[in-house]
Amino acid sequence: MPQTKKFIIDFDSTFTQVEALDILGEISLENDPHKSSKLQAIKDITDKGMEGSVTFRDSLIQRLEILNASKNQIQDLINALKLKVSKSFERNKEFLQDNAEDIFIISNGFKDFIIPIVGDYGIKEENVFANEFVYDDAGNIIDFNRENPLSLNNGKAETIKRINLEGDIYVIGDGYTDYEIKASGLANKFYAFTENVSRPKVTSQADHIAPSLDEILYINNLNTKFSYPKSRIKVLLLENVHQIGVDLLKEEGYDVEVISSAMSEEELCEKIKNVSIIGIRSKTNITKKVLENANRLIAIGAFCIGTNQIDLETCQEKGIAVFNAPFSNTRSVVEMAIAELIFLMRNFADKTVSMHQGKWDKSASGSFEVRGKKLGIVGYGNIGAQLSVLAENMGMNVFYYDVIERLALGNATKLNSLEELLSTCDMISLHVDGRKSNKNLIDQKMISKMKKGAILVNLSRGHVVEISALKEAILSGHLAGCAVDVFPEEPKNNSEPFVSELIGLPNTILTPHIGGSTLEAQENIARFVPGKIMEYINTGNTYNSVNFPNIQLPFLQNAHRLIHIHMNEPGVLAKINQVLANYEINIVGQYLKTNEKIGYVITDIDKAYSPDAIDALKTIPGTIRFRTLY
């Protein structure tokens, strides 16, 4: 960093994710019967001080009175704050250490806890300007040094005047007191730091709103650990992705937008133009037309099992990696299947409707145990196999059919055709994927092969069952009941009406695509999918991608990583290596894997590279996408 450029950094809610006095309150008031109300009062006073609606000194006096803290609690506070350093400061620790001479902490907080925190990042004690606690003989905090200019209003500006900094001054902070430095004419720019908190009164005065330290370093053309700031990676999450997933992506530093419903093709074509990552569930279709408008898209996260709503082939052609959650909601779907099998065999659906209508119909007619009955599972993947195990434990005789050779679990019996399975079993549960060839897999012809009085459960895909044929089979009595969770056409959100020929049929359970909709499943998915996407972006790992060659990469150490995605054509790897040789770049590690359509090459190199070398790699014939990791 040039010596003429100085950075003034705030501490509370900037260098750390939290306000230190709020955390001190958690510690000092731990056994106070009025802890909750006092902590809220501290927070309210802090916010008013940061927004400038009360004077800083007044806010400080009021908070210390409530805290009733002591010196022996400061170490506990330090330990807690070390775990709360802002993520982008952690990511750029090397930058802070390398440029410690020109980085200053000017804070309305207290040196007692600030110096031990920022010192771990190389920042010098003499570059830390903050308030100081005053203790009594027993070590209780009774006041603060009232001669310190930082205990006064506009104290940050006064402090900068006293230390007489030369050169360009850039202020990074989240509070109104940070803006006051610029307002006093003592700084070239004020960056409103919003990674942890965004205060409208502060952001409205900023020269630039900075969602992370990465962003500030990037726009100032300063060396940073990352080739591109994460704050410029825009994420669009649709269809009520669980909050855990939202939080994980925000914590990574991405710019995240959340929309609760699905989007139409036309809406998405417009919305996706500047999106780097999109997360969807089952109702949003990522079509070829949508992808043609996705100029910046790096990855797609399907927060569900199925990916038939995504044009995987076009994603490959454009170098877009797709990740799903193949196991995360398995148990939830299986439990629902078991419950519906029992409900249908006992005719519970009609019984409960009758009871709500005031009808008492105590009868065993048409009511059976599942023990000893034959369950047929169509599709013996993750869900079908686990259903097989639980059903057998309940005493059912399990049969299954799958177009892929699958190992039978327990005492399950594999049958050689779908027709044989349908004609053999008392209960049929569908667990196939959404490929086009599975459309109307269970049509009128197949339903006619089912045993009279059998039941059908569909928790797979809506287009797998011919709805009109199913309706006819229920009304004619050929089937004794059905449970359907997925439909050929589904509402985009909860405000749209649901329309189906199956409404009102006897012994028919209809549910709104909730097979995997348990808190446990949604939390599992919300952790798994973002984890895979972030790993891909940070390291190049494609393990568990549904459309890319799967590579599990070692952690990158003391090297640069080059990622090359290309059409699977002969000679591309040789051309990559020839370019590197031409520029005298030594390879320290290289990984290649292909599928039928694309090749994926990861190359780790031990020296800095020139822009010309990158341009040469990008122009190799067959190149789909190229990116670098530092």
Coordinates of C-alpha atoms in Angstrom, one line a residue, residues 99-100 137 193 233 236 258 328 330 354 447 450 456 474 502 517 528 547:
N99 CA 0.4 -2.6 6.0
A100 CA 0.2 -2.1 9.8
D137 CA -9.3 0.0 44.2
F193 CA -19.1 -0.5 6.5
I233 CA -20.8 -11.9 -6.0
L236 CA -30.5 -14.7 -5.7
V258 CA -34.1 -13.2 -1.1
S328 CA -30.6 -34.0 3.1
T330 CA -34.4 -38.4 2.6
S354 CA -66.5 -37.5 8.7
I447 CA -52.8 -48.6 -13.2
M450 CA -52.4 -52.9 -10.2
L456 CA -50.7 -45.6 -4.6
I474 CA -60.3 -44.2 -7.5
L502 CA -58.2 -35.2 -7.5
S517 CA -40.6 -29.9 4.2
F528 CA -25.3 -28.6 2.6
N547 CA -23.3 -31.8 -14.0

